[in-house]
Coordinates of C-alpha atoms in Angstrom, one line a residue:
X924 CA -18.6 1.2 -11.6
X925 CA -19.7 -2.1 -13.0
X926 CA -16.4 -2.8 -14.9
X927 CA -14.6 -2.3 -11.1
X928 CA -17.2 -4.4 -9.4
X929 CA -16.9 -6.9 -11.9
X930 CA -13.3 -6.8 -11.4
X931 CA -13.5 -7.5 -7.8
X932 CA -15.9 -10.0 -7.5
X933 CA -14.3 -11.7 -10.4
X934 CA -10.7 -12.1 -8.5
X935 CA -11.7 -12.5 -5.3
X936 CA -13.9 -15.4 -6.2
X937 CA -10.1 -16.7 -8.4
X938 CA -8.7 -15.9 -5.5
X939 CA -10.8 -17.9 -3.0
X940 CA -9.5 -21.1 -4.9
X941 CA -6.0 -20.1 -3.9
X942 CA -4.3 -22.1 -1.1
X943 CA -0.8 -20.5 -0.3
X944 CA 0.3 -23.0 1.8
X945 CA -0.4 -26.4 -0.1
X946 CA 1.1 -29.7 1.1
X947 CA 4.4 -29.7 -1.2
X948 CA 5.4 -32.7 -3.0
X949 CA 8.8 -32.9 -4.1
X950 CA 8.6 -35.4 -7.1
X951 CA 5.4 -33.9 -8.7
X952 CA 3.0 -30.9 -9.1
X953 CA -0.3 -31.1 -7.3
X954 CA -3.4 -30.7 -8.2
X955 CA -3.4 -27.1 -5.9
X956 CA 0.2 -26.2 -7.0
X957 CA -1.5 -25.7 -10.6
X958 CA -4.4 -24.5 -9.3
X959 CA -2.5 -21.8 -7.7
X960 CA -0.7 -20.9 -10.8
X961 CA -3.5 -20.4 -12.6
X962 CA -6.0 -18.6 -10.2
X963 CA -2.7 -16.3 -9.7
X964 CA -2.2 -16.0 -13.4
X965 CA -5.6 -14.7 -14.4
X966 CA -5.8 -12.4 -11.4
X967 CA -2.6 -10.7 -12.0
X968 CA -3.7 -10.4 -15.9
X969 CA -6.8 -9.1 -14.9
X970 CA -5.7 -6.2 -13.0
X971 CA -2.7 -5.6 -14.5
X972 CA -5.0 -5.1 -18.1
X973 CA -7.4 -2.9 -16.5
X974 CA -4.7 -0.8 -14.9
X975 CA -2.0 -0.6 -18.1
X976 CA -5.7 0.2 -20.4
X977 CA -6.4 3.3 -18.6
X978 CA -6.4 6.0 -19.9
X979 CA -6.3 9.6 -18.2
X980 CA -8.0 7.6 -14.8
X981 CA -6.8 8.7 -11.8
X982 CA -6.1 12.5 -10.2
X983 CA -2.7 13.0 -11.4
X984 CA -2.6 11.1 -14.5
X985 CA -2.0 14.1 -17.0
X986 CA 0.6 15.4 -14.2
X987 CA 2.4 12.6 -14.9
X988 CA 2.3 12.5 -18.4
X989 CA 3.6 16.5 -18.2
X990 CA 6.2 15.2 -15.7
X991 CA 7.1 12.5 -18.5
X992 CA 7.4 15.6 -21.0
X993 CA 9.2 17.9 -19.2
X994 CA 11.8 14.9 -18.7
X995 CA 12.3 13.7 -22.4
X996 CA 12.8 17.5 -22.3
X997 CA 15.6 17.9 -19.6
X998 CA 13.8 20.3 -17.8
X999 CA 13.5 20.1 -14.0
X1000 CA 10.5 17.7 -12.4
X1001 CA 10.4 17.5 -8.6
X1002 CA 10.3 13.5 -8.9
X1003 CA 13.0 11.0 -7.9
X1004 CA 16.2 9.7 -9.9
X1005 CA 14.6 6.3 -10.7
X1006 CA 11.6 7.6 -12.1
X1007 CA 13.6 10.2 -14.1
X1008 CA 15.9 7.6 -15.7
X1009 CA 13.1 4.9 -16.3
X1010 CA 11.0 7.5 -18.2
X1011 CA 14.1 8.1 -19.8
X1012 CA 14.9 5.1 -21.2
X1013 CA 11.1 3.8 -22.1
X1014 CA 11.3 7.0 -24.5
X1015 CA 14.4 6.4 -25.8
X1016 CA 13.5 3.0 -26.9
X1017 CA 10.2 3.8 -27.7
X1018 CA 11.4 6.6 -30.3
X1019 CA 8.4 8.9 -28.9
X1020 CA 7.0 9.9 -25.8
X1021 CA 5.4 6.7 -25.0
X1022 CA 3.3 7.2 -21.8
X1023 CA 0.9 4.4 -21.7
X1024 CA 3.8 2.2 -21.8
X1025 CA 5.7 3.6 -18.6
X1026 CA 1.6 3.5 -16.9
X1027 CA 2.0 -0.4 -18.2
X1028 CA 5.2 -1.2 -16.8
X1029 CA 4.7 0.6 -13.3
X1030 CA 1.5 -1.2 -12.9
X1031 CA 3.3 -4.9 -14.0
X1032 CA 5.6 -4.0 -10.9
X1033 CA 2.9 -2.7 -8.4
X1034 CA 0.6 -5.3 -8.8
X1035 CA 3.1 -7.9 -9.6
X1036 CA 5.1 -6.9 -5.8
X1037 CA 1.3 -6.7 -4.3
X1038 CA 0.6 -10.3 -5.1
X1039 CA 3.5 -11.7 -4.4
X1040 CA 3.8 -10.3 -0.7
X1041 CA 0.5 -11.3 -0.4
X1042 CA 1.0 -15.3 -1.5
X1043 CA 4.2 -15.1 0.2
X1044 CA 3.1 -13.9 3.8
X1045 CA -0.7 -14.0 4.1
X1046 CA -1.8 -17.0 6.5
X1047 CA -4.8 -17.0 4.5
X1048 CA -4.6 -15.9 1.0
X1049 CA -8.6 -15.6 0.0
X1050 CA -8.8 -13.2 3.0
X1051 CA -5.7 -11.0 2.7
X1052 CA -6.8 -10.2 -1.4
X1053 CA -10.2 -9.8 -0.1
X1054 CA -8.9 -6.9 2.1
X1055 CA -6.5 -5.8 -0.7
X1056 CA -9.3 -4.9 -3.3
X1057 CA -12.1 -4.2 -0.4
X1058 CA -9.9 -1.3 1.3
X1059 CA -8.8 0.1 -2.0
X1060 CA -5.6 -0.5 -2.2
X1061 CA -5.7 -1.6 -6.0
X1062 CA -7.0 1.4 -7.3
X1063 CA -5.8 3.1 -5.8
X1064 CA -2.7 2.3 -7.7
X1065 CA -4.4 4.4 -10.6
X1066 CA -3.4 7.6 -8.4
X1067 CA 0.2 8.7 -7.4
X1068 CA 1.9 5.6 -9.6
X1069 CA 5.5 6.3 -7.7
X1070 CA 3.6 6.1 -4.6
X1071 CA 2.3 2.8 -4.7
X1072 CA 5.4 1.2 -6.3
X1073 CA 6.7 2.0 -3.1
X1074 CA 3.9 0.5 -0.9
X1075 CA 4.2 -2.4 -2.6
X1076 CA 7.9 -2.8 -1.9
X1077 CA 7.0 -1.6 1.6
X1078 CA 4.6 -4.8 2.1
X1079 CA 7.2 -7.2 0.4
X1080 CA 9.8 -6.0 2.8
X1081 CA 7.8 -6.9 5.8
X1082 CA 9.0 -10.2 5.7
X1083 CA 12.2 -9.1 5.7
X1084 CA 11.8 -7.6 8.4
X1085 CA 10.2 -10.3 10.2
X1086 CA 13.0 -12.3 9.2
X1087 CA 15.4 -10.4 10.2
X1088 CA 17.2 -10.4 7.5
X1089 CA 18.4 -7.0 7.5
X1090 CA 20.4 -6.2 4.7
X1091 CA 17.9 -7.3 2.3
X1092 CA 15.5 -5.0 3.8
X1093 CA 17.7 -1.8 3.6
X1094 CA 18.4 -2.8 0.3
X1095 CA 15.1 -3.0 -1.1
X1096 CA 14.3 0.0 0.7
X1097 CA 16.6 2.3 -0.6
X1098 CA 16.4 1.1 -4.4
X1099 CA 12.6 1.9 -3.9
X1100 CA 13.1 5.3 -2.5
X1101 CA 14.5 6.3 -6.1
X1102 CA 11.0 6.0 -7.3
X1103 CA 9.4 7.7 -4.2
X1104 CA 11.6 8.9 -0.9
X1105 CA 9.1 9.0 1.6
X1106 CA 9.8 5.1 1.0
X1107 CA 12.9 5.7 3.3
X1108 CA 10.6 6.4 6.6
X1109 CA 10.0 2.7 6.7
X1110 CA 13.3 2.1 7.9
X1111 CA 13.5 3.8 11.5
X1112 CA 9.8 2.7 12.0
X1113 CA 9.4 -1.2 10.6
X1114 CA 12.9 -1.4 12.8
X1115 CA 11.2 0.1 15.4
X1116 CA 7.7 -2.1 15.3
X1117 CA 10.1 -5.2 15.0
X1118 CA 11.7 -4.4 19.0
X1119 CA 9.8 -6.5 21.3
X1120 CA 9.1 -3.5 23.8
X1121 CA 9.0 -3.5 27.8
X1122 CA 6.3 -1.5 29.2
X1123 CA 9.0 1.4 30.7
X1124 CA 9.9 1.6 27.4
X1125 CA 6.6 2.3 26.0
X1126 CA 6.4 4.7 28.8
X1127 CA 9.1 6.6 27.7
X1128 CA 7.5 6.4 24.0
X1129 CA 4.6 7.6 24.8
X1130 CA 6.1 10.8 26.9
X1131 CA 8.2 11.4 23.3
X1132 CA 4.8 11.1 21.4
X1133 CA 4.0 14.5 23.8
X1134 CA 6.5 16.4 21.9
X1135 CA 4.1 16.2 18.9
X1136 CA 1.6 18.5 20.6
X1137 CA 3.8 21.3 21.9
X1138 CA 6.4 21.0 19.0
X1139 CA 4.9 21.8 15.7
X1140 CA 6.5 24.0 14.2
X1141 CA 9.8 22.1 14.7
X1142 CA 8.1 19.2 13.2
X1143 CA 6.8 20.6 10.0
X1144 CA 10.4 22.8 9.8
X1145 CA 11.8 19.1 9.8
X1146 CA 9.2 17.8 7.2
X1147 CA 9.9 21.1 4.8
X1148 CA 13.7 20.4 4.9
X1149 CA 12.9 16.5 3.6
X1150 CA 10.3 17.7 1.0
X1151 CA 10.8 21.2 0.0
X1152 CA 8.3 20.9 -2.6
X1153 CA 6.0 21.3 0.0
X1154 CA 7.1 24.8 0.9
X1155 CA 4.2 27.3 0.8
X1156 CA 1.8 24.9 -0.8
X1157 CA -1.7 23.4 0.7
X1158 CA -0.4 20.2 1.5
X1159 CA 1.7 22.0 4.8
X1160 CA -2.5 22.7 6.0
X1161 CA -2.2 19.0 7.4
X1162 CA -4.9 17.0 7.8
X1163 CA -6.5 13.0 8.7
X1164 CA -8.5 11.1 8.2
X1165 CA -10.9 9.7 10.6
X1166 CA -12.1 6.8 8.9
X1167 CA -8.7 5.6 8.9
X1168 CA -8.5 6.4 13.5
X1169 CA -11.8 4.4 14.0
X1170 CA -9.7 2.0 11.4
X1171 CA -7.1 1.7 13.7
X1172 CA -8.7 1.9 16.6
X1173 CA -10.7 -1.4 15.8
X1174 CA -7.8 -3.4 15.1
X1175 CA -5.9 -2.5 18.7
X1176 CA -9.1 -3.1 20.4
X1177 CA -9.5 -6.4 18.5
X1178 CA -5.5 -7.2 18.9
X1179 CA -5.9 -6.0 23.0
X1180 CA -8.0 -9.1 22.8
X1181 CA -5.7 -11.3 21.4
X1182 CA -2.3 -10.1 23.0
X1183 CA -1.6 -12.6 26.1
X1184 CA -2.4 -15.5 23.8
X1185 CA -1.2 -14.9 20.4
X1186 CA 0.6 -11.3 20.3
X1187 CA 2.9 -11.3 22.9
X1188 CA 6.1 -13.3 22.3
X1189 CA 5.4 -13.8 18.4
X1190 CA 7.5 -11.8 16.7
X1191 CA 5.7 -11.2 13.6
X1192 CA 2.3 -10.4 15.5
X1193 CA 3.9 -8.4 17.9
X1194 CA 5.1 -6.8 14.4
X1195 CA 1.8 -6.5 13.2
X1196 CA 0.8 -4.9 16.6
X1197 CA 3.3 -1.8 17.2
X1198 CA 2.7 -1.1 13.2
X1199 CA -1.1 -0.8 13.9
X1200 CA 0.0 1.6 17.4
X1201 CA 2.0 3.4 15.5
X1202 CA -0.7 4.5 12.8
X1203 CA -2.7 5.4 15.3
X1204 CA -0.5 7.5 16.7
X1205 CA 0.3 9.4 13.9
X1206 CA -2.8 9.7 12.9
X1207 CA -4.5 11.1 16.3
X1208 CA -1.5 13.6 17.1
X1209 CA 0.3 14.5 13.8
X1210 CA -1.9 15.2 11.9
X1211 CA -0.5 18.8 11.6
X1212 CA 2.0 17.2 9.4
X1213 CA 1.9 16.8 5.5
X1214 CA 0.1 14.2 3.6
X1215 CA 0.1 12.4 6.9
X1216 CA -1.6 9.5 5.1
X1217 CA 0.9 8.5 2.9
X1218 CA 3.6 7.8 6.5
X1219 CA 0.1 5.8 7.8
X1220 CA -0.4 3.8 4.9
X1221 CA 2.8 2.1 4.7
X1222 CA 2.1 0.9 8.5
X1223 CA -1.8 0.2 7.9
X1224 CA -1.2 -1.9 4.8
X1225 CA 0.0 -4.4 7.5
X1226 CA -3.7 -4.9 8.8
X1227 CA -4.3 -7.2 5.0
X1228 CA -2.1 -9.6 7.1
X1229 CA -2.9 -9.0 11.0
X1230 CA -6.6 -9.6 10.8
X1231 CA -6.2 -12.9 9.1
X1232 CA -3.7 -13.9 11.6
X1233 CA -5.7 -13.0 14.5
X1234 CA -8.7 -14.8 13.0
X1235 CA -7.0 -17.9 12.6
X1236 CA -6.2 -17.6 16.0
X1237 CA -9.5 -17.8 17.4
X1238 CA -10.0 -21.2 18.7
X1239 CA -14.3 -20.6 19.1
X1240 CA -15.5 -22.0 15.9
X1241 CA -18.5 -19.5 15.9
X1242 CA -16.8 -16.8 17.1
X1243 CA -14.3 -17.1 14.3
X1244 CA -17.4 -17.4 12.2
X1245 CA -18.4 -14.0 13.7
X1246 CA -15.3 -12.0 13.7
X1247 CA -15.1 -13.6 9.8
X1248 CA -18.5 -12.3 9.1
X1249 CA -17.9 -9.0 10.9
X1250 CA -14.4 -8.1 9.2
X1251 CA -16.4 -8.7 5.5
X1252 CA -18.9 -6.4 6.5
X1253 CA -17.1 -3.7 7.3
X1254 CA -14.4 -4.5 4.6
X1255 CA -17.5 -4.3 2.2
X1256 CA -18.7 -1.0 3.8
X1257 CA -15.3 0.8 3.3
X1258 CA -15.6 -0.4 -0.3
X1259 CA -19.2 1.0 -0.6
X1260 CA -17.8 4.5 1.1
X1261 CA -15.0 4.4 -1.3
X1262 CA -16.3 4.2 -4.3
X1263 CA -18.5 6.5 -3.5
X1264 CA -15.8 9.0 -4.0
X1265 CA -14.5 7.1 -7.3
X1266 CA -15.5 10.8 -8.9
X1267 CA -13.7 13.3 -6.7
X1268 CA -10.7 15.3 -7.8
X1269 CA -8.6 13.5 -5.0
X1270 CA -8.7 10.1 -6.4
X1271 CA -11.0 10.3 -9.7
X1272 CA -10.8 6.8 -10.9
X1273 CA -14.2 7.5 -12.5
X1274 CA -15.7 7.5 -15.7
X1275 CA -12.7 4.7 -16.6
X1276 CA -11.7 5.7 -20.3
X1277 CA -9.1 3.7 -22.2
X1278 CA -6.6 4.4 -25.4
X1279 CA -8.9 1.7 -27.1
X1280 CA -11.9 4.2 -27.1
X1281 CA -10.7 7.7 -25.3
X1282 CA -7.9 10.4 -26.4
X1283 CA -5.6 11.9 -24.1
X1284 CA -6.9 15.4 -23.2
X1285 CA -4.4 18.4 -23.7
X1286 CA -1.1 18.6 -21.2
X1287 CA 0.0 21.9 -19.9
X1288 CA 2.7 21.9 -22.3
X1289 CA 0.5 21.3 -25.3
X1290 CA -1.7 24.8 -24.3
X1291 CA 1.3 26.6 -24.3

């Protein structure tokens, strides 16, 4: 626990000295410019080391390194192309069934597409990585590895989207959904939070939104063709989480506030805005459907950007003082609540063990 606090404190306070938008000078480096590089340097080495050190940290960890045997094996693993041929090849050139080193070269990519989303489309970069570690999304990256390659790639392509620069967008989704397919969902509905909606048309949204009450069974026959693996397991139960509502719910109360003024009309808050909606409604009405959270995350990983934005917005000086206060509070109280559960099978990212000091425990495969 101290290591991660550590950890925390120790980059946010790097990553207070960051400016991402410094007064460029064409004919020389500035005094920020290096700053930058450096504050952004020791960050990314300090949690790509404590993330490619681990060792056995996280729930699925030895799942993985099974998944990673049964491949070098050519026997079948319900995981995607990309992550089949990458584990591939990390073995083949590493002569043996080197699993720290695929662990060390997914979290190089997570953390590196994490941080540079972030620089690139925060309007405040001390804030957004605040949010970034506070709500958990770095380690979380200890958990579900594919997963969170994926929500990385989902945040970079936001800008795309923003953008409108289309093909770039599709293209970057679709080489990430060879490391997790669920990746693909991000296409109908980032296209969708991009449309600048009239109010009938929300009205006729929100009569379709019905259909998820009265039409279940439909919906998880749907959900059961995309991921068979999900057939007859527990994750067809459903389920939500209502931290993650009263989540939402802030944020559109907090947006409602904002929308006349800064939302409406702006294309990447309005953006920000139907991305937020969305989560919520998923996660008020489907939450009959499997692993819900994982569809909800790649549209809540937005709010590390929208609650910046709509404090910069504020004109009140106190009252941005306020809402500034009151966001770190309850960022800092999610963290509390979260770590909290650091031990629990669902995320176990404590005690953290490394290979310096820890061996692996026994796969399935070795018992056998």
């Amino acid at each position: 626990m101290i290591l991660y606090l550590s950890v925390a404190v120790g980059t946010v306070l790097l990553a207070g000295m960051v400016d991402n938008h410094p007064n460029i000078q064409s004919y020389k480096t500035t005094r920020q410019q290096m700053c930058n590089r450096l504050c952004l340097a020791a960050v990314f080495l300090i949690l790509f080391a404590l993330s490619a050190c681990r060792l056995n940290v996280g729930n699925d960890y030895a799942k993985y390194v099974e998944f990673m045997h049964l491949i070098n094996c050519d026997a079948y693993v319900p995981t995607e192309a990309g992550f089949n041929l990458s584990v591939r090849m990390i073995y083949g050139l590493s002569g043996f069934e080197n699993y720290l080193l695929v662990f060390a070269i997914y979290a190089f990519a997570t953390i590196l597409l994490f941080l540079l989303a972030i620089y690139e489309q925060s309007d405040e970069f001390p804030l957004t990585y605040f949010l970034f570690m506070a709500l958990g999304y770095y380690f979380q990256t200890f958990s579900t590895v594919r997963y969170y390659l994926a929500l990385a790639a989902a945040l970079y392509s936001m800008k795309f989207v923003i953008r409108k620069q289309w093909l770039r967008f599709v293209l970057l989704v679709v080489l990430g959904s060879f490391f997790h397919k669920s990746l693909i969902v991000v296409l109908p509905l980032y296209v969708l939070a991009s449309v600048a909606w009239k109010k009938w048309q929300l009205a006729i949204v929100a009569l379709f939104c019905t259909t998820f009450l009265f039409m279940q069974d439909f919906y998880l026959k749907v959900a059961v063709f995309l991921y068979p693996s999900y057939e007859d397991t527990e994750y067809l139960e459903g389920g939500t989480s209502y931290i993650n509502i009263l989540r939402c719910a802030a944020v559109f109360g907090l947006s409602l506030f904002y929308y006349r003024k800064s939302i409406r009309g702006n294309r990447k808050m309005q953006f920000y805005f139907y991305l937020n909606l969305g989560a919520l409604v998923l996660y008020t009405l489907c939450s009959f459907l499997p692993v819900i959270s994982r569809i909800g995350y790649y549209l809540t990983v937005s709010h590390i950007f929208f609650l910046p934005a709509l404090i910069q917005e504020t004109e009140n000086i106190k009252l941005r003082r306020l809402l500034r206060l009151g966001m770190i509070a309850a960022a800092v109280l999610y963290f509390v609540l979260f770590m909290s559960r650091a031990y629990d099978d669902g995320l176990r990212i404590l005690p953290y063990q490394s290979f310096f000091f820890h061996q692996m425990v026994d796969i399935i495969s070795d018992r056998m």
